[in-house]
Tab-separated table of C-alpha atoms in Angstrom:
chain	number	residue	atom	x	y	z
A	1	UNK	CA	-2.684	-55.900	30.275
A	2	UNK	CA	-6.245	-56.733	31.378
A	3	UNK	CA	-8.819	-54.095	30.477
A	4	UNK	CA	-10.355	-52.235	33.430
A	5	UNK	CA	-13.757	-53.520	34.597
A	6	UNK	CA	-15.518	-50.298	33.566
A	7	UNK	CA	-14.543	-50.921	29.941
A	8	UNK	CA	-15.950	-54.402	30.105
A	9	UNK	CA	-19.292	-53.190	31.404
A	10	UNK	CA	-19.467	-50.394	28.860
A	11	UNK	CA	-18.762	-52.955	26.124
A	12	UNK	CA	-21.501	-55.197	27.487
A	13	UNK	CA	-23.940	-52.268	27.363
A	14	UNK	CA	-22.910	-51.545	23.766
A	15	UNK	CA	-23.594	-55.171	22.880
A	16	UNK	CA	-27.043	-55.044	24.535
A	17	UNK	CA	-27.889	-51.857	22.666
A	18	UNK	CA	-26.845	-53.402	19.365
A	19	UNK	CA	-29.051	-56.429	20.128
A	20	UNK	CA	-31.974	-54.091	20.837
A	21	UNK	CA	-31.496	-52.127	17.611
A	22	UNK	CA	-31.457	-55.340	15.568
A	23	UNK	CA	-34.619	-56.535	17.350
A	24	UNK	CA	-36.430	-53.229	16.869
A	25	UNK	CA	-35.576	-53.175	13.156
A	26	UNK	CA	-35.962	-56.845	12.221
A	27	UNK	CA	-37.598	-58.733	15.109
A	28	UNK	CA	-36.400	-62.082	16.412
A	29	UNK	CA	-36.574	-63.417	12.847
A	30	UNK	CA	-33.648	-61.162	11.960
A	31	UNK	CA	-31.682	-61.646	15.198
A	32	UNK	CA	-28.442	-63.386	14.236
A	33	UNK	CA	-24.867	-63.228	15.541
A	34	UNK	CA	-23.893	-61.741	12.193
A	35	UNK	CA	-26.549	-58.982	12.322
A	36	UNK	CA	-25.568	-57.968	15.877
A	37	UNK	CA	-21.862	-57.988	14.964
A	38	UNK	CA	-22.566	-55.770	11.933
A	39	UNK	CA	-24.664	-53.390	14.063
A	40	UNK	CA	-21.820	-53.228	16.566
A	41	UNK	CA	-19.142	-52.838	13.890
A	42	UNK	CA	-17.362	-55.868	15.352
A	43	UNK	CA	-16.505	-59.395	14.292
A	44	UNK	CA	-18.772	-62.394	14.902
A	45	UNK	CA	-15.791	-63.820	16.799
A	46	UNK	CA	-15.950	-61.036	19.357
A	47	UNK	CA	-19.662	-61.682	19.886
A	48	UNK	CA	-19.038	-65.294	20.910
A	49	UNK	CA	-17.370	-63.881	24.060
A	50	UNK	CA	-20.831	-62.669	25.046
A	51	UNK	CA	-23.083	-65.339	23.563
A	52	UNK	CA	-21.757	-68.824	23.053
A	53	UNK	CA	-24.760	-69.927	21.012
A	54	UNK	CA	-27.670	-68.427	19.112
A	55	UNK	CA	-29.901	-69.593	21.971
A	56	UNK	CA	-27.844	-67.516	24.472
A	57	UNK	CA	-28.328	-64.501	22.219
A	58	UNK	CA	-32.095	-65.086	22.056
A	59	UNK	CA	-32.338	-65.564	25.844
A	60	UNK	CA	-30.431	-62.297	26.350
A	61	UNK	CA	-32.785	-60.540	23.916
A	62	UNK	CA	-35.848	-61.804	25.819
A	63	UNK	CA	-34.378	-60.601	29.141
A	64	UNK	CA	-33.626	-57.249	27.571
A	65	UNK	CA	-37.199	-57.005	26.294
A	66	UNK	CA	-38.596	-57.793	29.746
A	67	UNK	CA	-36.294	-55.288	31.498
A	68	UNK	CA	-37.091	-52.536	29.011
A	69	UNK	CA	-40.817	-53.228	29.360
A	70	UNK	CA	-40.606	-53.091	33.166
A	71	UNK	CA	-38.616	-49.847	33.040
A	72	UNK	CA	-40.966	-48.065	30.623
A	73	UNK	CA	-42.839	-44.971	31.780
A	74	UNK	CA	-46.358	-45.695	33.001
A	75	UNK	CA	-49.544	-43.739	33.405
A	76	UNK	CA	-50.474	-42.424	36.846
A	77	UNK	CA	-52.644	-45.356	37.809
A	78	UNK	CA	-55.270	-44.034	40.260
A	79	UNK	CA	-57.326	-46.874	41.691
A	80	UNK	CA	-60.281	-49.092	40.881
A	81	UNK	CA	-61.506	-49.064	37.296
A	82	UNK	CA	-59.140	-46.181	36.447
A	83	UNK	CA	-56.171	-48.343	37.450
A	84	UNK	CA	-57.423	-51.243	35.294
A	85	UNK	CA	-57.814	-48.832	32.369
A	86	UNK	CA	-54.299	-47.402	32.894
A	87	UNK	CA	-52.790	-50.911	33.032
A	88	UNK	CA	-54.439	-51.863	29.727
A	89	UNK	CA	-53.510	-48.603	27.984
A	90	UNK	CA	-49.891	-49.006	29.183
A	91	UNK	CA	-49.654	-52.189	27.103
A	92	UNK	CA	-50.956	-50.759	23.818
A	93	UNK	CA	-48.837	-49.311	20.966
A	94	UNK	CA	-50.068	-45.744	21.525
A	95	UNK	CA	-46.619	-44.130	21.154
A	96	UNK	CA	-43.645	-44.795	18.872
A	97	UNK	CA	-41.685	-46.298	21.746
A	98	UNK	CA	-44.532	-48.597	22.786
A	99	UNK	CA	-44.994	-49.580	19.133
A	100	UNK	CA	-41.333	-50.606	18.878
A	101	UNK	CA	-41.464	-52.586	22.086
A	102	UNK	CA	-44.733	-54.321	21.115
A	103	UNK	CA	-43.322	-55.193	17.715
A	104	UNK	CA	-40.514	-57.025	19.515
A	105	UNK	CA	-42.959	-58.774	21.889
A	106	UNK	CA	-45.109	-60.043	19.007
A	107	UNK	CA	-41.980	-61.196	17.250
A	108	UNK	CA	-40.846	-63.050	20.393
A	109	UNK	CA	-43.901	-65.332	20.297
A	110	UNK	CA	-42.624	-67.250	17.278
A	111	UNK	CA	-39.269	-67.739	18.992
A	112	UNK	CA	-40.926	-68.823	22.250
A	113	UNK	CA	-43.243	-71.280	20.472
A	114	UNK	CA	-40.233	-72.963	18.852
A	115	UNK	CA	-38.492	-73.731	22.190
A	116	UNK	CA	-40.194	-75.387	25.205
A	117	UNK	CA	-37.947	-73.595	27.750
A	118	UNK	CA	-38.520	-70.145	26.260
A	119	UNK	CA	-42.210	-70.905	25.923
A	120	UNK	CA	-42.459	-71.761	29.643
A	121	UNK	CA	-40.661	-68.482	30.485
A	122	UNK	CA	-43.185	-66.573	28.392
A	123	UNK	CA	-46.106	-68.431	29.973
A	124	UNK	CA	-44.803	-67.350	33.407
A	125	UNK	CA	-44.404	-63.730	32.257
A	126	UNK	CA	-47.995	-63.555	30.996
A	127	UNK	CA	-49.351	-65.359	34.068
A	128	UNK	CA	-47.682	-62.736	36.285
A	129	UNK	CA	-49.161	-59.909	34.250
A	130	UNK	CA	-52.588	-61.626	34.418
A	131	UNK	CA	-52.250	-61.900	38.210
A	132	UNK	CA	-51.566	-58.169	38.520
A	133	UNK	CA	-54.570	-57.395	36.332
A	134	UNK	CA	-56.670	-59.756	38.454
A	135	UNK	CA	-55.738	-57.844	41.644
A	136	UNK	CA	-56.676	-54.528	40.038
A	137	UNK	CA	-59.993	-55.945	38.823
A	138	UNK	CA	-60.795	-57.403	42.258
A	139	UNK	CA	-60.060	-53.996	43.805
A	140	UNK	CA	-62.378	-52.299	41.274
A	141	UNK	CA	-65.048	-54.850	42.186
A	142	UNK	CA	-64.631	-54.024	45.901
A	143	UNK	CA	-65.187	-50.372	44.973
A	144	UNK	CA	-68.338	-51.353	43.054
A	145	UNK	CA	-66.869	-50.103	39.746
A	146	UNK	CA	-66.771	-53.515	38.056
A	147	UNK	CA	-69.725	-55.894	38.265
A	148	UNK	CA	-69.333	-59.075	40.353
A	149	UNK	CA	-67.837	-62.156	38.662
A	150	UNK	CA	-64.679	-64.280	38.869
A	151	UNK	CA	-61.852	-61.690	38.619
A	152	UNK	CA	-59.483	-64.294	37.132
A	153	UNK	CA	-61.850	-64.857	34.215
A	154	UNK	CA	-62.263	-61.123	33.715
A	155	UNK	CA	-58.469	-60.679	33.828
A	156	UNK	CA	-57.870	-63.478	31.306
A	157	UNK	CA	-60.499	-61.949	29.010
A	158	UNK	CA	-59.049	-58.436	29.314
A	159	UNK	CA	-55.507	-59.680	28.732
A	160	UNK	CA	-56.555	-61.651	25.647
A	161	UNK	CA	-58.418	-58.625	24.330
A	162	UNK	CA	-55.507	-56.240	24.773
A	163	UNK	CA	-52.903	-58.621	23.282
A	164	UNK	CA	-55.072	-59.182	20.221
A	165	UNK	CA	-55.553	-55.443	19.902
A	166	UNK	CA	-51.756	-55.025	19.929
A	167	UNK	CA	-51.516	-57.479	17.023
A	168	UNK	CA	-54.219	-55.691	15.025
A	169	UNK	CA	-52.743	-52.246	15.668
A	170	UNK	CA	-49.265	-53.358	14.584
A	171	UNK	CA	-50.434	-55.148	11.435
A	172	UNK	CA	-52.829	-52.372	10.428
A	173	UNK	CA	-51.737	-49.075	11.973
A	174	UNK	CA	-53.939	-46.911	9.671
A	175	UNK	CA	-57.068	-48.813	10.774
A	176	UNK	CA	-56.119	-48.690	14.468
A	177	UNK	CA	-54.933	-45.183	15.390
A	178	UNK	CA	-54.463	-44.469	19.115
A	179	UNK	CA	-57.958	-42.958	19.405
A	180	UNK	CA	-59.579	-46.167	18.125
A	181	UNK	CA	-57.474	-48.403	20.378
A	182	UNK	CA	-58.513	-46.315	23.402
A	183	UNK	CA	-62.177	-46.402	22.366
A	184	UNK	CA	-62.044	-50.199	22.050
A	185	UNK	CA	-60.495	-50.499	25.536
A	186	UNK	CA	-63.277	-48.297	26.878
A	187	UNK	CA	-65.876	-50.461	25.112
A	188	UNK	CA	-64.334	-53.550	26.713
A	189	UNK	CA	-64.343	-51.958	30.171
A	190	UNK	CA	-67.845	-50.509	29.772
A	191	UNK	CA	-69.155	-54.047	29.340
A	192	UNK	CA	-67.652	-54.975	32.735
A	193	UNK	CA	-69.134	-52.103	34.756
A	194	UNK	CA	-72.395	-52.444	36.699
A	195	UNK	CA	-74.056	-49.676	34.663
A	196	UNK	CA	-72.233	-50.346	31.384
A	197	UNK	CA	-70.735	-46.847	31.162
A	198	UNK	CA	-67.033	-47.639	31.668
A	199	UNK	CA	-64.038	-45.804	33.106
A	200	UNK	CA	-64.236	-42.690	30.964
A	201	UNK	CA	-67.643	-41.765	32.344
A	202	UNK	CA	-69.540	-42.552	29.078
B	1	UNK	CA	-37.564	-85.770	-22.730
B	2	UNK	CA	-39.918	-83.293	-21.001
B	3	UNK	CA	-41.730	-84.720	-17.982
B	4	UNK	CA	-45.513	-85.029	-18.313
B	5	UNK	CA	-47.553	-82.207	-16.751
B	6	UNK	CA	-49.046	-84.511	-14.084
B	7	UNK	CA	-45.584	-85.183	-12.703
B	8	UNK	CA	-44.890	-81.490	-12.473
B	9	UNK	CA	-48.075	-80.833	-10.504
B	10	UNK	CA	-47.462	-83.774	-8.201
B	11	UNK	CA	-43.961	-82.442	-7.551
B	12	UNK	CA	-45.376	-78.990	-6.806
B	13	UNK	CA	-47.789	-80.552	-4.285
B	14	UNK	CA	-44.890	-82.423	-2.668
B	15	UNK	CA	-42.998	-79.154	-2.337
B	16	UNK	CA	-46.022	-77.415	-0.775
B	17	UNK	CA	-46.442	-80.255	1.698
B	18	UNK	CA	-42.776	-80.070	2.664
B	19	UNK	CA	-43.149	-76.304	3.204
B	20	UNK	CA	-46.166	-76.929	5.444
B	21	UNK	CA	-44.379	-79.585	7.515
B	22	UNK	CA	-41.431	-77.239	8.094
B	23	UNK	CA	-43.840	-74.429	9.104
B	24	UNK	CA	-45.829	-76.654	11.454
B	25	UNK	CA	-42.649	-77.868	13.155
B	26	UNK	CA	-40.553	-74.683	13.248
B	27	UNK	CA	-42.716	-71.709	12.278
B	28	UNK	CA	-41.632	-69.006	9.849
B	29	UNK	CA	-38.467	-68.529	11.922
B	30	UNK	CA	-37.329	-71.982	10.770
B	31	UNK	CA	-38.533	-71.698	7.165
B	32	UNK	CA	-35.426	-71.780	4.970
B	33	UNK	CA	-34.680	-73.173	1.522
B	34	UNK	CA	-32.337	-75.630	3.194
B	35	UNK	CA	-34.962	-76.869	5.691
B	36	UNK	CA	-37.563	-77.400	2.938
B	37	UNK	CA	-35.000	-79.163	0.736
B	38	UNK	CA	-34.055	-81.467	3.632
B	39	UNK	CA	-37.734	-82.196	4.358
B	40	UNK	CA	-38.241	-83.005	0.675
B	41	UNK	CA	-35.065	-85.091	0.428
B	42	UNK	CA	-33.943	-82.878	-2.461
B	43	UNK	CA	-31.177	-80.379	-3.168
B	44	UNK	CA	-31.483	-76.658	-2.489
B	45	UNK	CA	-30.781	-76.248	-6.200
B	46	UNK	CA	-33.982	-78.068	-7.117
B	47	UNK	CA	-35.970	-75.785	-4.802
B	48	UNK	CA	-34.844	-72.677	-6.669
B	49	UNK	CA	-36.970	-73.938	-9.607
B	50	UNK	CA	-39.988	-73.310	-7.371
B	51	UNK	CA	-38.851	-70.307	-5.320
B	52	UNK	CA	-36.293	-67.929	-6.738
B	53	UNK	CA	-35.802	-66.139	-3.428
B	54	UNK	CA	-36.502	-66.620	0.261
B	55	UNK	CA	-39.249	-64.007	-0.106
B	56	UNK	CA	-40.982	-66.167	-2.784
B	57	UNK	CA	-40.840	-69.085	-0.362
B	58	UNK	CA	-42.375	-66.995	2.441
B	59	UNK	CA	-45.116	-65.643	0.140
B	60	UNK	CA	-45.944	-69.212	-0.920
B	61	UNK	CA	-46.073	-70.266	2.750
B	62	UNK	CA	-48.490	-67.434	3.581
B	63	UNK	CA	-50.755	-68.399	0.649
B	64	UNK	CA	-50.647	-71.991	1.785
B	65	UNK	CA	-51.617	-70.947	5.317
B	66	UNK	CA	-54.548	-68.916	4.022
B	67	UNK	CA	-55.771	-71.706	1.721
B	68	UNK	CA	-55.509	-74.320	4.468
B	69	UNK	CA	-57.362	-72.038	6.880
B	70	UNK	CA	-60.156	-71.424	4.351
B	71	UNK	CA	-60.463	-75.152	3.629
B	72	UNK	CA	-60.603	-76.234	7.291
B	73	UNK	CA	-63.752	-77.895	8.612
B	74	UNK	CA	-66.136	-75.486	10.345
B	75	UNK	CA	-68.906	-75.739	12.883
B	76	UNK	CA	-72.520	-75.741	11.701
B	77	UNK	CA	-73.049	-72.023	12.077
B	78	UNK	CA	-76.758	-71.522	12.791
B	79	UNK	CA	-77.651	-67.828	12.803
B	80	UNK	CA	-77.583	-64.783	15.036
B	81	UNK	CA	-75.544	-65.063	18.213
B	82	UNK	CA	-74.963	-68.786	17.603
B	83	UNK	CA	-73.276	-67.946	14.279
B	84	UNK	CA	-71.040	-65.342	15.967
B	85	UNK	CA	-70.104	-67.902	18.614
B	86	UNK	CA	-69.333	-70.561	15.972
B	87	UNK	CA	-67.154	-68.111	14.001
B	88	UNK	CA	-65.099	-67.274	17.116
B	89	UNK	CA	-64.756	-70.911	18.212
B	90	UNK	CA	-63.645	-71.865	14.683
B	91	UNK	CA	-60.594	-69.624	15.137
B	92	UNK	CA	-59.412	-71.003	18.487
B	93	UNK	CA	-56.850	-73.800	19.008
B	94	UNK	CA	-59.430	-76.272	20.347
B	95	UNK	CA	-58.100	-79.256	18.349
B	96	UNK	CA	-54.611	-80.452	17.428
B	97	UNK	CA	-55.127	-79.367	13.836
B	98	UNK	CA	-56.341	-75.893	14.818
B	99	UNK	CA	-53.426	-75.620	17.254
B	100	UNK	CA	-50.932	-76.362	14.464
B	101	UNK	CA	-52.542	-73.886	12.110
B	102	UNK	CA	-52.711	-71.160	14.787
B	103	UNK	CA	-49.099	-71.747	15.677
B	104	UNK	CA	-48.220	-70.971	12.063
B	105	UNK	CA	-50.477	-67.873	12.029
B	106	UNK	CA	-48.851	-66.448	15.169
B	107	UNK	CA	-45.454	-67.171	13.680
B	108	UNK	CA	-46.427	-65.367	10.461
B	109	UNK	CA	-46.923	-62.070	12.310
B	110	UNK	CA	-43.188	-61.584	12.851
B	111	UNK	CA	-42.575	-62.244	9.160
B	112	UNK	CA	-45.363	-59.875	8.120
B	113	UNK	CA	-44.141	-57.098	10.431
B	114	UNK	CA	-40.686	-57.284	8.854
B	115	UNK	CA	-41.962	-56.635	5.285
B	116	UNK	CA	-44.349	-53.804	4.308
B	117	UNK	CA	-45.891	-55.791	1.414
B	118	UNK	CA	-46.561	-58.882	3.515
B	119	UNK	CA	-47.862	-56.702	6.331
B	120	UNK	CA	-50.378	-55.044	3.983
B	121	UNK	CA	-51.513	-58.505	2.801
B	122	UNK	CA	-52.048	-59.543	6.418
B	123	UNK	CA	-53.909	-56.312	7.216
B	124	UNK	CA	-56.285	-57.090	4.306
B	125	UNK	CA	-56.782	-60.683	5.505
B	126	UNK	CA	-57.752	-59.548	9.017
B	127	UNK	CA	-59.939	-56.726	7.714
B	128	UNK	CA	-61.880	-59.281	5.618
B	129	UNK	CA	-62.335	-61.536	8.615
B	130	UNK	CA	-63.464	-58.515	10.702
B	131	UNK	CA	-66.005	-57.611	7.990
B	132	UNK	CA	-67.487	-61.113	8.083
B	133	UNK	CA	-67.719	-60.955	11.877
B	134	UNK	CA	-69.350	-57.537	11.591
B	135	UNK	CA	-72.075	-58.940	9.295
B	136	UNK	CA	-72.783	-61.774	11.718
B	137	UNK	CA	-72.954	-59.354	14.652
B	138	UNK	CA	-75.286	-56.996	12.765
B	139	UNK	CA	-77.539	-59.968	11.966
B	140	UNK	CA	-77.567	-60.981	15.658
B	141	UNK	CA	-78.505	-57.398	16.537
B	142	UNK	CA	-81.414	-57.511	14.044
B	143	UNK	CA	-82.583	-60.664	15.830
B	144	UNK	CA	-82.318	-58.862	19.177
B	145	UNK	CA	-79.658	-61.309	20.439
B	146	UNK	CA	-76.864	-58.707	20.710
B	147	UNK	CA	-77.478	-55.312	22.275
B	148	UNK	CA	-77.457	-52.241	19.981
B	149	UNK	CA	-74.106	-50.559	19.274
B	150	UNK	CA	-71.746	-50.018	16.344
B	151	UNK	CA	-71.269	-53.556	14.944
B	152	UNK	CA	-67.832	-52.616	13.547
B	153	UNK	CA	-66.585	-51.739	17.025
B	154	UNK	CA	-68.039	-54.932	18.463
B	155	UNK	CA	-66.404	-56.942	15.651
B	156	UNK	CA	-63.004	-55.278	16.192
B	157	UNK	CA	-63.279	-55.986	19.929
B	158	UNK	CA	-64.298	-59.616	19.414
B	159	UNK	CA	-61.530	-60.186	16.874
B	160	UNK	CA	-58.895	-58.654	19.177
B	161	UNK	CA	-60.168	-60.793	22.060
B	162	UNK	CA	-60.059	-64.039	20.099
B	163	UNK	CA	-56.594	-63.408	18.588
B	164	UNK	CA	-55.160	-62.635	22.018
B	165	UNK	CA	-56.787	-65.772	23.383
B	166	UNK	CA	-55.075	-67.773	20.624
B	167	UNK	CA	-51.724	-66.350	21.744
B	168	UNK	CA	-52.362	-67.163	25.401
B	169	UNK	CA	-53.588	-70.680	24.647
B	170	UNK	CA	-50.543	-71.445	22.482
B	171	UNK	CA	-48.005	-70.057	24.958
B	172	UNK	CA	-49.664	-71.670	27.981
B	173	UNK	CA	-51.705	-74.694	26.896
B	174	UNK	CA	-52.039	-76.125	30.459
B	175	UNK	CA	-53.616	-72.871	31.700
B	176	UNK	CA	-55.939	-72.600	28.671
B	177	UNK	CA	-57.541	-75.991	27.952
B	178	UNK	CA	-60.388	-76.017	25.412
B	179	UNK	CA	-63.027	-75.784	28.161
B	180	UNK	CA	-61.519	-72.537	29.498
B	181	UNK	CA	-61.160	-71.007	26.021
B	182	UNK	CA	-64.837	-71.743	25.339
B	183	UNK	CA	-65.891	-70.296	28.709
B	184	UNK	CA	-63.955	-67.094	27.991
B	185	UNK	CA	-65.640	-66.759	24.578
B	186	UNK	CA	-69.011	-67.199	26.274
B	187	UNK	CA	-68.061	-64.552	28.863
B	188	UNK	CA	-67.146	-62.165	26.040
B	189	UNK	CA	-70.420	-62.824	24.205
B	190	UNK	CA	-72.512	-62.671	27.380
B	191	UNK	CA	-71.332	-59.096	27.884
B	192	UNK	CA	-72.705	-58.217	24.421
B	193	UNK	CA	-76.203	-59.653	24.872
B	194	UNK	CA	-79.169	-57.544	25.998
B	195	UNK	CA	-79.685	-59.715	29.117
B	196	UNK	CA	-76.013	-60.595	29.695
B	197	UNK	CA	-76.589	-64.362	29.468
B	198	UNK	CA	-74.788	-65.177	26.190
B	199	UNK	CA	-75.178	-67.744	23.434
B	200	UNK	CA	-75.011	-70.865	25.572
B	201	UNK	CA	-78.242	-69.971	27.366
B	202	UNK	CA	-76.517	-69.153	30.708
């Protein structure tokens, strides 16, 4: 007797959640068919119904990471410089949930660098996020809240800054509490404003 | 008959070089006893004379990465803002060799995040590098080439920026050729100078 479709989808969700728990605990370095099967309390054989190869499993994990990142709660954005600030703060590991998700992103870089196809996917993801940042910066420039200058260069600089800050905060949480991360973002933004005072009003 | 000591050291060097080649090609995600043994043309059994566990192998790889980074050729530093600029450019993947080494660094983050001891080692490494940057920035401030402000905050910001730029350049080399990486560093430094023109004279 074939199982009803609802069962199949519920099972698929269970599998995805097991993949996420393995990622959150061990990163991509610990993502194996065996680890997911153990997390699920199932056999490795069952898992091959969902992922034929390790690469399929990794691709699913990257999709999952992207979907969870897109679905995460975000700050009320406002507009102009405030919207740029909100977009940068949304990326940082300021909460436990954002820390977990960032830990998986950082871990994904090694995986992406080892596979040209996955690397190209990642390059596209970051280019899209840079484009969004660029639009917000251009809008803040129109409002006179960010000094003139090529908004693409400012976006690339801000994105680099915030990604590196993620790395530092994850590797050295005691040295980079939320308050310090926010202060560093405000320093970065202050340097972009016409009067050097930044989004938080100085 | 015991082998002479010279042989033993030569063998140890061979092992280290095999570890490095595996890292450069596959990152920490691909660093296994089996991969190093294959690279060395030896048995996994022989390798256990050098590394009792996978963790010993990873710790050796991290030491190797640090030693190779310390021994790399550096720019003539000059002083003041020029020295800050040289220190930042020395980190970036502007050459094939620096690209390989950075690829291994980025890969090491996943490994470090999965192990509290290795993570603490990494936190210390980056704190040391931040301290050096802080001294250079303070010196540039004394020379009037960087505007006043807490040099520790400026160093943390510059380090975050340059690490994130490494990530972007590795994931998307076509979008971040050396010329663009250098321009972004000069943008970052220009924002720190009293007249906003930066180290390259504007």
